Amino acid sequence: MSAAPPSPDDGLSPAQLAEKYGLSVSGARPGLLAYVKQLWGRRHFIVAFSQAKLTAQYSQAKLGQLWQVVTPLLNAAVYFFIFGVLLDAKRGIPEHVYVPFLVTGVFVFTFTQSSVMSGVRSISGNLGLVRALHFPRASLPISFSLQQLQQLLFSMIVLVAIVMGFGSYPTWSWLLVLPALALQFVFNTGLALIFARLGSKTPDLAQLMPFVMRTWMYASGVMFSIPVMLARNDRLPHWLSDVLQWNPAAIYMDLVRFALIDDYTAKYLPAHVWAIALGWALVAGVAGFVYFWKSEERYGRG
Amino acid sequence: MAEADVDQGAPGGPRTPTVIADDLHIVYRVNGTKGGKGSATAALSRILKRGEERGVRKVHAVRGVSFTAYRGEAIGLIGSNGSGKSTLLKAVAGLLPAESGKVYTDGQPSLLGVNAALMNDLTGERNVMLGGLAMGMTREQIRERYQGIVDFSGINEKGDFITLPMRTYSSGMAARLRFSIAAAKDHDVLMIDEALATGDKKFQKRSEARIRELRKEAGTVFLVSHNNKSIRDTCDRVIWLEHGELRLDGPTAEVLKEYEKFTSK
């Protein structure tokens, strides 16, 4: 700067100089609306990143992308062997309903579970990316949830085959799967955003979350019917059954079961089930997004 | 004193600042290094002991740096290893949050580099698309430049490698493709971090030419390098960092003379 000729800018403080030439603070957090706009501008990146992750996952395996379908199938088989055959958890549910009931539960819950788990690591596991390139950080957790959604669609192929094998054939009610999964996707993404921020501060969460998620899974009636099972236990208060049934994981599982399985009728569902499903999606989606955005400028610090 | 081969914004008129750093401090926090003992009991006692931050070590990488960069300048950043050069670049790019102080920029400065966005298990083809999107290019822009990127990298000179996964590339080939993707985008404020020394002689020539082109298109260029010759060739101003502090800031010849005196000691 020693060689600079005298200019009218001499004597201005850095902040005044920045203002005069319209410079903005680097790395500052944009407003909420501007943030949504930026995110929309990166939609192609979000989709491409999720598909790339999905493809990369099995690219070294000999069977390749076939594992997308085989993995959920094996999962369903394990749960059926343990809970359907060994523990006989189907009490209260007819035989031809139980298997699709169980498999639907496993797949739908896995969708939420893996979205949360990948959400926890979405920032802390991609610090290289966060520190090298500029993009709205919410792209990462959203992209990971999207990857899980695509994974679920592969599982749905298996699910449809199993459901039809047990005597439920496609009807118009199958279309209800779409709004149910859409709501669940919004809910999952919100949760992933929340855990992405928590995980970026405390990477240890990645070790803790499997236990939390497992507890949640067993409490949500993945492999048994909550009202039937809890009605037989007199020591538990009556309201507990309602609370467990209203929890988001149980709600979304029940909706997909109701849509796909002929004999899983409305009598198994809690009251106002669609309203609750919508409520959970909105609460988690909005709260998660705002919570994540609040810390936007701090992601990437050591 | 500065070599006259660089366009100086609007000559005569007041120079337009593009990057202003105002008393900038950057502090890294590193988990799990304190105490030296890595055993579980040591970790537990660290968690139980409150007070100063537990198990976290702070690295004060940049300490109170201030400068103003103007349109048309090419600025070299020099200093010994670990003096905070790369950290400073990342802070200017808005990628590392400042502990205190501020960086003001015109538009969005970008680092030349997409390494972190690319995936070894994907084909070169898909990596071009992914890297371009990650840098904020549109699909159309990438499609337009796709052939240029592939030709520039020279990946296909030895057969159809672009449709193979990147993990099958030699390290030189991968580095060339990464540079080609990164250099495909136009930048307002461009920052280059010792990226020049990749690939064989032929590719180095080609990439130096590309950097000069990028410099012409960009408003301001920052270059981190340990190679005094490449700094002398490309920069008209040099900032010298030592221990995270700004030691000298001025025309290339002056600062390099002092720096060479310092390093030969």
XYZ file of C-alpha atoms in Angstrom:
567
model
C 0.000 0.000 0.000
C 3.052 2.175 0.335
C 3.010 2.954 -3.384
C -0.630 4.069 -3.426
C -1.271 7.667 -4.426
C -3.195 9.734 -1.886
C -6.898 9.039 -2.297
C -10.098 10.376 -0.769
C -10.407 7.014 1.013
C -7.447 7.707 3.294
C -8.480 8.034 6.881
C -11.625 5.935 6.537
C -11.913 3.078 9.008
C -12.135 -0.415 7.480
C -15.847 -0.593 8.292
C -16.522 2.781 6.661
C -14.472 1.812 3.640
C -16.404 -1.440 3.313
C -19.672 0.433 3.496
C -18.632 2.990 0.907
C -17.882 0.316 -1.691
C -20.737 -1.963 -0.744
C -18.636 -4.829 0.592
C -20.378 -7.352 2.820
C -19.075 -9.339 5.759
C -17.598 -12.612 4.517
C -19.217 -15.699 5.948
C -22.071 -13.811 7.590
C -25.363 -15.614 8.064
C -27.967 -14.611 5.458
C -31.558 -13.854 6.459
C -33.995 -16.746 6.622
C -35.672 -15.931 3.311
C -32.372 -15.354 1.527
C -31.170 -18.643 2.969
C -34.151 -20.527 1.580
C -33.482 -18.910 -1.789
C -29.796 -19.938 -1.721
C -30.811 -23.449 -0.803
C -33.271 -23.579 -3.700
C -30.478 -22.411 -5.984
C -28.440 -25.424 -4.855
C -31.230 -27.969 -5.375
C -29.371 -29.717 -8.221
C -26.317 -30.103 -6.013
C -28.439 -31.527 -3.185
C -29.999 -34.128 -5.486
C -26.729 -34.980 -7.255
C -24.892 -35.341 -3.935
C -27.519 -37.698 -2.508
C -27.499 -39.859 -5.649
C -23.710 -39.898 -5.705
C -23.596 -41.085 -2.084
C -26.165 -43.765 -2.833
C -24.229 -45.064 -5.837
C -20.866 -44.886 -4.102
C -22.200 -46.949 -1.199
C -22.159 -50.321 -2.980
C -19.842 -49.588 -5.879
C -17.079 -51.843 -4.527
C -19.392 -54.797 -3.896
C -19.534 -57.595 -6.470
C -23.334 -57.588 -6.543
C -23.278 -53.802 -6.834
C -26.575 -51.976 -6.670
C -28.422 -55.254 -6.029
C -27.550 -54.734 -2.355
C -29.968 -51.803 -2.282
C -32.735 -54.427 -2.396
C -31.009 -57.369 -0.716
C -30.044 -55.464 2.455
C -33.628 -54.545 3.450
C -34.765 -58.072 2.533
C -32.204 -59.617 4.888
C -33.166 -57.130 7.572
C -36.813 -58.112 7.301
C -35.878 -61.807 7.451
C -33.909 -61.343 10.675
C -36.735 -59.504 12.403
C -39.272 -62.067 11.236
C -37.166 -64.928 12.573
C -36.665 -63.310 15.996
C -40.019 -61.713 16.628
C -42.375 -63.687 14.415
C -41.031 -67.186 15.013
C -39.000 -67.213 18.249
C -40.833 -64.663 20.385
C -44.232 -64.939 18.764
C -44.883 -61.209 19.173
C -47.818 -61.260 16.774
C -50.446 -61.783 19.494
C -53.572 -59.873 18.564
C -52.691 -59.614 14.896
C -53.809 -62.213 12.341
C -51.014 -64.276 10.798
C -51.377 -62.938 7.230
C -51.257 -59.358 8.548
C -48.288 -59.800 10.881
C -45.505 -60.361 8.366
C -46.299 -57.302 6.192
C -46.983 -55.395 9.455
C -43.510 -56.208 10.746
C -41.684 -55.575 7.476
C -43.437 -52.253 6.908
C -42.557 -51.229 10.448
C -38.902 -52.129 10.016
C -38.539 -50.286 6.710
C -40.421 -47.167 7.745
C -38.590 -46.923 11.051
C -35.236 -47.516 9.377
C -36.000 -44.512 7.181
C -36.233 -42.237 10.223
C -33.390 -43.967 12.044
C -30.860 -43.695 9.239
C -31.882 -40.116 8.463
C -31.097 -39.135 12.051
C -27.863 -41.112 12.118
C -26.568 -39.637 8.869
C -27.788 -36.229 10.021
C -25.581 -36.385 13.118
C -22.540 -36.931 10.934
C -23.574 -34.729 8.018
C -21.525 -31.737 9.158
C -18.936 -33.301 11.461
C -18.161 -36.018 8.921
C -17.857 -33.622 5.989
C -15.693 -30.884 7.474
C -13.407 -31.044 4.455
C -16.268 -30.100 2.191
C -17.570 -27.451 4.571
C -14.133 -25.855 4.823
C -13.375 -25.931 1.114
C -16.525 -24.789 -0.626
C -19.244 -22.289 -0.151
C -22.841 -23.461 -0.086
C -25.741 -23.289 2.352
C -24.787 -25.891 4.925
C -28.349 -27.189 5.213
C -27.698 -28.784 1.814
C -25.802 -31.557 3.588
C -28.397 -32.866 6.079
C -31.149 -32.419 3.483
C -29.107 -34.309 0.943
C -28.510 -37.144 3.385
C -32.240 -37.422 4.170
C -32.899 -37.497 0.452
C -30.421 -40.336 0.124
C -32.365 -42.273 2.775
C -35.619 -41.567 0.927
C -34.162 -43.096 -2.234
C -32.940 -46.026 -0.180
C -36.488 -46.456 1.132
C -37.863 -46.532 -2.406
C -35.645 -49.555 -3.085
C -37.003 -51.158 0.084
C -40.521 -50.469 -1.134
C -39.935 -52.879 -4.026
C -39.305 -55.628 -1.479
C -42.216 -54.453 0.621
C -44.710 -54.504 -2.254
C -43.658 -58.059 -3.108
C -44.111 -59.199 0.513
C -47.431 -57.423 0.975
C -48.811 -59.000 -2.195
C -47.422 -62.376 -1.180
C -49.621 -62.177 1.940
C -52.796 -61.422 0.068
C -53.100 -57.612 -0.082
C -53.335 -56.408 -3.669
C -52.984 -52.880 -5.029
C -56.044 -50.721 -4.439
C -56.611 -46.984 -4.483
C -55.740 -46.871 -0.782
C -52.106 -47.647 -1.722
C -51.839 -44.072 -2.967
C -52.047 -42.971 0.693
C -48.453 -44.175 0.999
C -47.337 -41.082 -0.907
C -48.610 -38.387 1.487
C -47.568 -40.525 4.464
C -43.981 -40.864 3.248
C -43.867 -37.235 2.137
C -44.807 -36.130 5.660
C -42.330 -38.557 7.148
C -39.609 -37.208 4.865
C -40.255 -33.655 6.092
C -40.223 -34.884 9.680
C -36.964 -36.812 9.143
C -35.271 -33.885 7.464
C -36.197 -31.600 10.345
C -34.794 -34.101 12.799
C -31.647 -34.532 10.700
C -31.130 -30.748 10.674
C -31.440 -30.568 14.454
C -28.990 -33.410 14.959
C -26.631 -32.038 12.331
C -26.197 -28.881 14.410
C -25.894 -30.837 17.669
C -23.458 -33.290 16.055
C -21.309 -30.499 14.644
C -20.691 -29.221 18.176
C -20.563 -32.623 19.863
C -19.400 -35.388 17.517
C -19.747 -37.821 20.451
C -23.477 -37.908 19.699
C -22.707 -40.325 16.876
C -21.709 -42.890 19.533
C -24.750 -42.232 21.699
C -27.494 -42.085 19.090
C -27.667 -45.810 18.231
C -28.885 -46.492 21.790
C -31.443 -43.711 21.703
C -32.705 -44.877 18.334
C -32.962 -48.484 19.464
C -34.990 -47.505 22.507
C -37.237 -45.450 20.288
C -37.663 -48.382 17.912
C -38.703 -50.847 20.613
C -41.077 -48.309 22.162
C -42.785 -47.515 18.876
C -44.285 -50.900 18.127
C -42.206 -51.885 15.143
C -42.760 -55.569 15.872
C -45.924 -55.524 17.998
C -49.210 -53.668 18.116
C -49.009 -51.022 20.842
C -52.696 -51.005 21.922
C -52.919 -54.814 21.962
C -49.637 -55.364 23.790
C -50.118 -52.657 26.441
C -53.753 -53.536 27.141
C -52.543 -56.857 28.587
C -50.206 -55.178 31.036
C -52.189 -53.856 34.022
C -49.280 -52.209 35.785
C -48.828 -49.596 33.072
C -51.068 -46.513 33.113
C -53.629 -46.333 30.335
C -52.405 -43.046 28.859
C -48.996 -44.539 28.081
C -50.478 -46.502 25.206
C -51.887 -43.285 23.700
C -48.605 -41.454 24.088
C -46.653 -44.247 22.447
C -49.146 -44.419 19.598
C -48.944 -40.688 19.005
C -45.186 -40.644 18.745
C -44.129 -39.745 15.211
C -42.419 -43.034 14.379
C -45.518 -45.035 15.347
C -47.790 -42.624 13.465
C -45.915 -42.904 10.162
C -45.557 -46.677 10.461
C -49.267 -47.069 11.122
C -50.180 -44.866 8.166
C -48.125 -46.871 5.703
C -49.448 -50.150 7.139
C -53.004 -48.848 6.899
C -52.427 -47.839 3.278
C -50.873 -51.110 2.145
C -52.388 -53.919 4.205
C -56.077 -54.729 3.560
C -56.842 -56.186 6.988
C -54.905 -53.555 8.957
C -58.004 -51.437 9.370
C -58.704 -48.079 10.969
C -59.432 -49.774 14.305
C -55.677 -50.164 14.852
C -55.037 -46.463 14.274
C -55.200 -43.719 16.927
C -57.736 -40.920 16.467
C -56.838 -37.919 14.223
C -53.911 -39.808 12.799
C -53.441 -37.649 9.668
C -53.616 -34.409 11.629
C -50.964 -35.698 14.030
C -48.779 -36.846 11.132
C -49.033 -33.396 9.558
C -48.382 -31.709 12.901
C -45.207 -33.669 13.582
C -43.902 -32.955 10.084
C -44.534 -29.219 10.398
C -43.139 -28.900 13.905
C -39.963 -30.885 13.192
C -39.489 -29.439 9.706
C -39.831 -25.774 10.619
C -38.121 -25.982 13.998
C -35.255 -28.047 12.569
C -34.687 -25.680 9.683
C -34.674 -22.540 11.809
C -32.521 -24.164 14.483
C -29.962 -25.250 11.893
C -29.946 -21.871 10.142
C -29.331 -20.030 13.424
C -25.827 -21.487 13.543
C -25.070 -21.327 9.799
C -21.953 -19.144 10.056
C -20.378 -21.330 12.754
C -20.246 -24.682 10.946
C -16.722 -25.657 10.041
C -14.990 -24.312 13.117
C -12.537 -26.854 14.542
C 8.158 -0.884 -8.306
C 5.405 -3.354 -9.020
C 5.772 -5.009 -12.395
C 3.562 -3.237 -14.887
C 2.079 -6.415 -16.390
C -0.994 -6.226 -14.161
C -4.043 -4.137 -14.960
C -4.609 -1.568 -12.266
C -8.382 -1.199 -12.063
C -9.463 2.223 -13.301
C -6.171 4.082 -13.695
C -6.069 7.476 -12.063
C -9.381 7.150 -10.245
C -9.668 5.909 -6.661
C -8.934 2.210 -6.404
C -11.846 -0.074 -5.589
C -11.337 -2.320 -2.576
C -12.502 -5.936 -2.995
C -11.332 -7.505 0.266
C -10.884 -5.738 3.595
C -9.589 -7.584 6.640
C -10.069 -5.702 9.888
C -8.065 -6.924 12.902
C -8.845 -10.529 12.089
C -8.307 -13.299 14.637
C -8.862 -16.982 13.866
C -8.825 -19.666 16.539
C -9.035 -23.387 15.840
C -10.455 -25.713 18.429
C -9.141 -29.254 18.385
C -10.885 -32.016 20.315
C -9.171 -34.700 22.329
C -5.563 -33.548 22.311
C -5.185 -32.104 25.745
C -3.290 -33.919 28.450
C -1.474 -36.198 26.079
C -2.946 -39.301 27.707
C -5.484 -40.961 25.436
C -6.851 -43.463 27.923
C -10.527 -43.614 28.796
C -9.968 -42.668 32.438
C -7.994 -39.610 31.406
C -10.825 -38.622 29.067
C -13.374 -39.130 31.829
C -11.478 -37.005 34.316
C -11.194 -34.301 31.692
C -14.970 -34.347 31.257
C -15.557 -34.196 35.016
C -13.079 -31.364 35.503
C -15.010 -28.244 34.619
C -13.553 -24.790 34.348
C -11.643 -24.094 31.165
C -12.902 -25.909 28.126
C -12.567 -29.639 28.623
C -10.320 -31.668 26.354
C -10.193 -28.869 23.822
C -7.012 -27.247 22.694
C -7.028 -23.863 21.053
C -4.765 -22.923 18.201
C -4.536 -19.200 17.614
C -3.704 -19.357 13.909
C -4.224 -15.766 12.784
C -3.586 -12.876 15.180
C -4.914 -9.485 14.309
C -4.272 -9.228 10.581
C -5.526 -6.149 8.711
C -5.156 -5.339 5.016
C -7.106 -3.991 2.083
C -6.943 -5.628 -1.346
C -7.969 -3.770 -4.477
C -9.437 -4.748 -7.832
C -6.801 -5.886 -10.294
C -4.246 -6.862 -7.684
C -2.502 -10.210 -7.505
C -1.367 -10.757 -3.958
C 1.105 -13.385 -2.852
C 0.948 -14.822 0.659
C 4.259 -16.027 2.032
C 5.563 -17.264 5.359
C 7.041 -20.412 6.839
C 4.973 -23.578 7.369
C 2.191 -23.107 9.874
C 2.281 -19.329 9.751
C -1.448 -19.117 9.037
C -1.487 -18.508 5.285
C -4.073 -21.131 4.377
C -6.159 -20.265 7.409
C -6.225 -16.626 6.367
C -7.406 -17.603 2.874
C -10.179 -19.729 4.296
C -11.319 -16.894 6.513
C -11.394 -14.517 3.542
C -13.492 -17.085 1.694
C -15.902 -17.085 4.638
C -15.239 -20.764 5.311
C -13.695 -20.367 8.750
C -15.559 -18.192 11.210
C -13.563 -15.332 12.731
C -12.951 -15.319 16.486
C -12.946 -11.538 16.421
C -12.495 -8.878 13.762
C -14.136 -8.969 10.372
C -13.524 -9.674 6.707
C -15.482 -7.615 4.186
C -15.629 -8.857 0.617
C -17.092 -7.901 -2.707
C -19.147 -10.849 -3.911
C -18.209 -14.368 -2.944
C -14.480 -15.139 -2.880
C -13.727 -18.728 -3.758
C -10.886 -21.088 -3.070
C -9.546 -22.937 -6.058
C -10.238 -26.519 -5.119
C -13.052 -29.066 -5.153
C -11.197 -32.099 -3.800
C -13.530 -32.566 -0.878
C -16.664 -32.740 -3.019
C -15.414 -35.485 -5.295
C -15.963 -39.178 -4.601
C -13.414 -41.797 -5.533
C -16.051 -44.448 -6.152
C -17.758 -42.450 -8.885
C -16.732 -42.153 -12.499
C -14.760 -39.118 -13.643
C -17.811 -38.106 -15.649
C -20.083 -37.930 -12.617
C -17.379 -36.211 -10.594
C -17.198 -33.415 -13.146
C -20.941 -32.885 -12.704
C -20.810 -33.196 -8.903
C -17.786 -30.924 -8.515
C -19.291 -28.292 -10.787
C -22.576 -28.303 -8.885
C -20.711 -28.134 -5.579
C -18.918 -24.997 -6.764
C -22.271 -23.464 -7.584
C -22.332 -23.846 -11.364
C -25.637 -24.652 -13.063
C -26.217 -27.889 -14.961
C -26.202 -26.003 -18.270
C -22.875 -24.316 -17.506
C -21.324 -27.663 -16.668
C -22.673 -29.321 -19.809
C -21.310 -26.435 -21.850
C -17.849 -26.751 -20.349
C -17.782 -30.514 -19.903
C -15.755 -31.239 -23.036
C -13.356 -28.430 -22.182
C -12.771 -29.834 -18.699
C -12.109 -33.340 -19.970
C -9.811 -32.144 -22.766
C -7.899 -29.872 -20.414
C -7.318 -32.632 -17.880
C -5.961 -34.881 -20.619
C -7.602 -37.855 -18.886
C -8.820 -39.338 -22.135
C -5.459 -39.131 -23.895
C -4.695 -42.696 -22.813
C -8.061 -44.277 -23.498
C -11.566 -43.754 -22.222
C -10.750 -43.146 -18.549
C -13.414 -40.566 -17.836
C -16.095 -43.296 -17.630
C -14.088 -45.264 -15.033
C -14.302 -44.711 -11.254
C -11.781 -42.184 -9.978
C -10.208 -44.736 -7.638
C -8.746 -46.427 -10.728
C -6.824 -43.273 -11.701
C -3.170 -42.748 -10.970
C -2.562 -40.002 -8.419
C -1.341 -37.672 -11.155
C -4.434 -38.252 -13.276
C -6.749 -37.633 -10.332
C -4.928 -34.419 -9.450
C -5.205 -33.240 -13.036
C -8.920 -33.889 -13.179
C -9.430 -32.103 -9.844
C -7.556 -29.064 -11.052
C -9.475 -29.017 -14.333
C -12.819 -29.095 -12.543
C -11.774 -26.409 -10.074
C -10.425 -24.129 -12.798
C -13.578 -24.369 -14.901
C -15.435 -21.711 -12.954
C -15.051 -17.934 -13.191
C -14.376 -16.137 -9.933
C -14.624 -12.561 -8.624
C -12.003 -13.029 -5.972
C -9.893 -16.095 -6.564
C -7.660 -17.787 -4.021
C -5.102 -20.394 -4.974
C -3.419 -22.495 -2.319
C -0.215 -24.053 -3.635
C -2.270 -25.947 -6.154
C 0.097 -25.409 -9.031
C 2.539 -28.214 -8.495
C 0.371 -31.109 -9.721
C 0.748 -33.376 -12.706
C 3.649 -33.727 -15.119
C 5.674 -30.901 -16.686
C 3.297 -30.602 -19.636
C 0.271 -30.292 -17.403
C 2.026 -27.805 -15.107
C 2.647 -25.531 -18.092
C -0.983 -25.811 -19.098
C -2.257 -25.101 -15.583
C -0.003 -22.069 -15.145
C -1.449 -20.664 -18.368
C -4.950 -21.337 -17.079
C -4.160 -19.556 -13.799
C -3.020 -16.499 -15.755
C -6.310 -16.593 -17.662
C -8.287 -16.864 -14.435
C -6.319 -13.914 -13.072
C -7.368 -11.786 -16.001
C -11.028 -12.652 -15.458
C -10.991 -12.379 -11.675
C -11.033 -9.069 -9.863
C -8.411 -9.993 -7.289
C -6.173 -13.024 -6.936
C -4.539 -14.408 -3.789
C -1.777 -16.961 -4.200
C -0.222 -18.995 -1.393
C 3.110 -20.468 -2.358
C 6.525 -21.422 -1.027
C 7.975 -20.911 -4.461
C 9.405 -17.386 -4.538
C 9.791 -17.582 -8.294
C 6.126 -18.234 -8.956
C 5.243 -15.420 -6.539
C 7.591 -13.086 -8.394
C 6.115 -14.145 -11.748
C 2.484 -13.681 -10.829
C 2.116 -11.217 -7.956
C 2.569 -7.464 -7.718
C 2.039 -7.297 -3.980
C 3.058 -9.646 -1.191
C 1.799 -10.167 2.339
C 4.208 -11.917 4.680
C 2.749 -13.774 7.645
C 4.773 -15.136 10.526
C 3.180 -16.785 13.609
C -0.207 -15.592 12.415
C 0.912 -11.977 12.472
C 1.319 -9.702 9.502
C 5.025 -9.040 9.264
C 5.262 -7.067 6.059
C 2.889 -5.928 3.335
C 4.120 -4.221 0.186
C 5.450 -4.496 -3.354
C 6.749 -7.942 -4.287
C 10.415 -7.036 -4.688
C 10.699 -5.285 -1.305
C 8.933 -7.923 0.739
C 10.669 -10.850 -0.948
C 14.065 -9.252 -0.303
C 13.330 -9.042 3.420
C 11.803 -12.532 3.425
C 14.823 -14.070 1.738
C 17.061 -12.364 4.269
C 14.915 -13.850 7.044
C 14.836 -17.406 5.666
C 18.540 -17.608 4.834
C 19.414 -16.822 8.452
